[in-house]
Amino acid sequence: MEINLKIKICLAFTFAFLSMLCFSQHTEINFNNSWSFVLEDNPSFSEEKIDDSAWQTLNIPHDWSFEKGVRKGGDQGQGGGYHDGGIGWYRKYFNIKKESLSKITYINFDGVYMNSEVWINGNYIAKRPYGYISFRYDISKYLKEGRNTIAVRVDNALEPSARWYHPCGIYAPVKLIEVNKTHIQPNSIFIKTPSINKNKAQVVVDAAINGEIKKLKYEVKLFSPEGKELTNNCEKLENTNPSYQFEIENPQLWSPESPTLYKAVTQILDGKKVIDEIETRFGFKTVKWETKTGFWLNGENVKLKGVCEHWEGGPVGGAWTKPMLRWKLQSLKDMGINAIRPSHNPTPPMFYDICDEIGLLVMDEIFDGWHKKAPQDYGKQAFDEWWKRDVKEWITRDRNHASIFVWSLGNETHSDVAPEMVEFGRNLDPTRLFTSGAGNPEDMDIEGVNGGSETKSFIEGKTLEKPFISTEAPHTWQTRGYYRTQTWWRDNELPGTYELPNLTEKEIFFYEGINPKNWRNRKQSFNSSYDNTTVRVSARKYWEVVRDNPWHSGNFRWTGFDYYGEAGLVHGGLPFNLFMGGALDVAGFKKDLFHFYRSQWTTEPMIHMLPHWSHPRMKKGTVIPVWVYSNADEVELFLNGKSLGKDKPGTVWNEMQCEWMVPYQEGRLEAVAYIDGKEVKRTSFSTAKQPSKLKTSLQKLAGEGSFEASYIITSESLDSNNSLYPYGENKVYYNIQGDVNKVSMENGNPIDQTSRTKSDYRALFFGKTRLFLRELPNAKNATIVTASILGDKALYISNLISINAASVQVLGENKSSNLEILYTLNGENPETNGLEYKGAFEISDGTTVKAIVKQNGKVVLHMEETFGKNEGLFWGDEHSKDMWIGRGVNISAEEGILEGDAKVSNKARRYKGSGFVRFDGKEGAITFYQENDGEEGDYSMRFRYMHNNEGKLHTMKLYLNDEFVRTLEFKPTGGWEKEWKFVPAILRLKAGANNIRIETTGESGPYIDELFID
């Protein structure tokens, strides 16, 4: 079979790379680039020689689910943000020289989600079910001189397989490792520091050797943080498990404030020839836990100021490169955190490398559950058979990282397997303690509690028998740029909550992403950025609790970044497709919450003010709560140059912000921070007019590891005075040219379903949006043309429209670019009938502006924007949400997991949401998902249904978490069109994830509309 051009290029590159490295005794080859991919399934794809020339060519990491985007009915359901699963195949060609055939070659994958299978030259190697674990295979005996083929099948056919969004595919780095037959066993190096004091530290280095050791020596060298050799030991190899002990004088300790790293170099020697060599970084730190006084690091009592973070939190789904991942983690570090909990699974090794380097303590976590929690998750598919192999890989891989300070075995799960897991883990690493996120606390060294740790009764009445950490608290929500003065509780106000008063007697803000009349349920509001939207406690109150209780070791807030998925849990389902619990949104824009934590957790003088000062539909004189977060001594507020007085940040939760009640008038609002009476920082807002300019900024993230550079392009809507227009929602278009690939476009909008990867535009969300780019290998030049049709979508402020276009040099030498804009207002094609844009113009209600951008005479962008009183954000009044007052939580049946002949319909009236579920004389089942962030307890529920089959009860079996509860009877309601009634039930929900299932019993079922939890 003739080799196509794509294969020739790949072979040439691989051959050259291998040639350069062939003299090394331990070679690690970047295997990320030039893969072929197809989202299909065919057994022939595993064969050595097939025609894959039509497949997509791509570089790892890759996440096909994120690439495909949001789809109504997406396989992953609400938990996965309505993304899809499926089965995909990857293939890659690589060259092997003859001398390599006498060595050992491993293929190493840092993360493939999930059920991956690997073939080399048509030979089946193995399967790995867990999607969040590294693994490697010895492929030596299947290799041959010249061209070789690797094929990888990734199976996500069974969905949902997680309770949040998960990637699909090879989402983390891949490398080829070539070593001699005698070599250091992968993951066998274990560096322990059993004794550390001010003047001296003990270091023990263990290893395991594969292969023949006769006549060989083993050497270990230790290096200082500056790279100076401190000590070494070289002895004849007497056994395959050598262990050396060293003493280091005046050890420098690793901490979040000073992340000091040492290096160990381990070598196998044949005379002076190096047979194998591995470099391992490690650090010196002491960790102690006390029941009464909490967490101690290096002899100091430290509060853990942490965040939980899904691997998928942020703008790229699961396909993180190291530069992008460093940006993400550094963004969190800048907020003032000192700890992070990767929830609820291990991450690729580069995550821990970065945490080591920038100073983040890591609670390393292995599983969400030890049994089924999502319908098709690892707990169901593979846990019993695979957990020991996965725990061994996890601990032996990660145990040398200075950042890891405790192991977490699970999350909101319970099982008799817990004691065995702790013992198994302790045999792999006896130097650290074990905990979980609310899983079998009686079996753990450290008691971890999730949402239950937010309750007043827990905080004020808990009697601790062992050290405690809040593994998941607080749970608060914010939509960047959105404000409400009335308190909002996710599940209505729960018993045992701390007081969280309204900020004003009546609501003063009345804009929404969706008209409340079109909400599916009461959760479909955006969430206020005043720190008054929560399950049961505010961020401010919970920090007071952590800070002021010595027994409280610290907390991991849920979460750092917003993430895709769990869209129904808090936000009621489509069009919401992501979760807004982060301090940063999915685009990486900082929320007001981010700055609250900065004011409490950082020392460099800072100031942040909220809300913005552009309220065009607000009556003059309306009193607005103006907050300022600052770590200064005091803050003074000015409106149009007039002082409104000074306030001091307090230590009590509701005094942590400086606060003024300010009657609204247009102008300039300015805050000035003082320390010791001297100004240290100031910030201001000016009332903005309609947007007329597009500000574009570029941030480069330097390449590192096996990855090239990445770029973040930020677009913001400004008015003619260069003030941010905070309601900006016009589309921003991008034309990408040169040696970069688009990774995603993201704005943080939880209801925007525009493709993040395939579209050429993303709308501004409250004035901002971003484009993320990845540099290609050997990149030399890249440019983007960005443009927008700018104006107030509703034409309320002004009917004046501007069109903005610019060329931005991303990489390489700046090239001159002549841009021309043509537009029409009557629906005609601007390419043939367009007017040349020379300046702002007026339009009328309902006008669609079409425009093109020409670059050096060639059309590079087609744009379109509609303006009118019914466009954009919904603007209401104090009664717009009245129909939702007093309503409980409702879960739409059509959002559940449907089995058998259950199907979605809208052929009736008075149903809630987008439809209901019907059975049409056949059999099936519906599974509703409900997250209980509190303690186990009884909940009143109602199933809303309808049918008119006289004499029939249409009985359905009710299950809770796969256990039969009772049989429900659905009596006739009097109609099939609009006569809905309720069947009640009381269920005892456990803490954490709950599945509520109703199943027909042979007599079909009624229409099922919703499950209400009152």
CSV table of C-alpha atoms in Angstrom, one decimal, residues 229 272 303 320 484 487 555 637 652 715 791 957 997 1010 1014:
chain,number,residue,atom,x,y,z
A,229,GLU,CA,25.5,18.4,44.0
A,272,LYS,CA,31.3,4.4,33.8
A,303,LYS,CA,-5.3,27.3,57.6
A,320,TRP,CA,-5.2,21.0,28.7
A,484,ARG,CA,-29.4,41.0,42.9
A,487,THR,CA,-30.9,36.5,49.0
A,555,ASN,CA,-11.7,24.4,53.5
A,637,LEU,CA,-15.8,56.3,48.3
A,652,VAL,CA,-17.1,39.8,61.2
A,715,SER,CA,-12.2,41.2,23.6
A,791,GLY,CA,-24.4,48.7,19.7
A,957,LYS,CA,-42.2,0.9,41.2
A,997,ARG,CA,-36.2,5.9,39.6
A,1010,GLU,CA,-41.8,16.6,36.8
A,1014,ASP,CA,-40.8,20.5,48.5
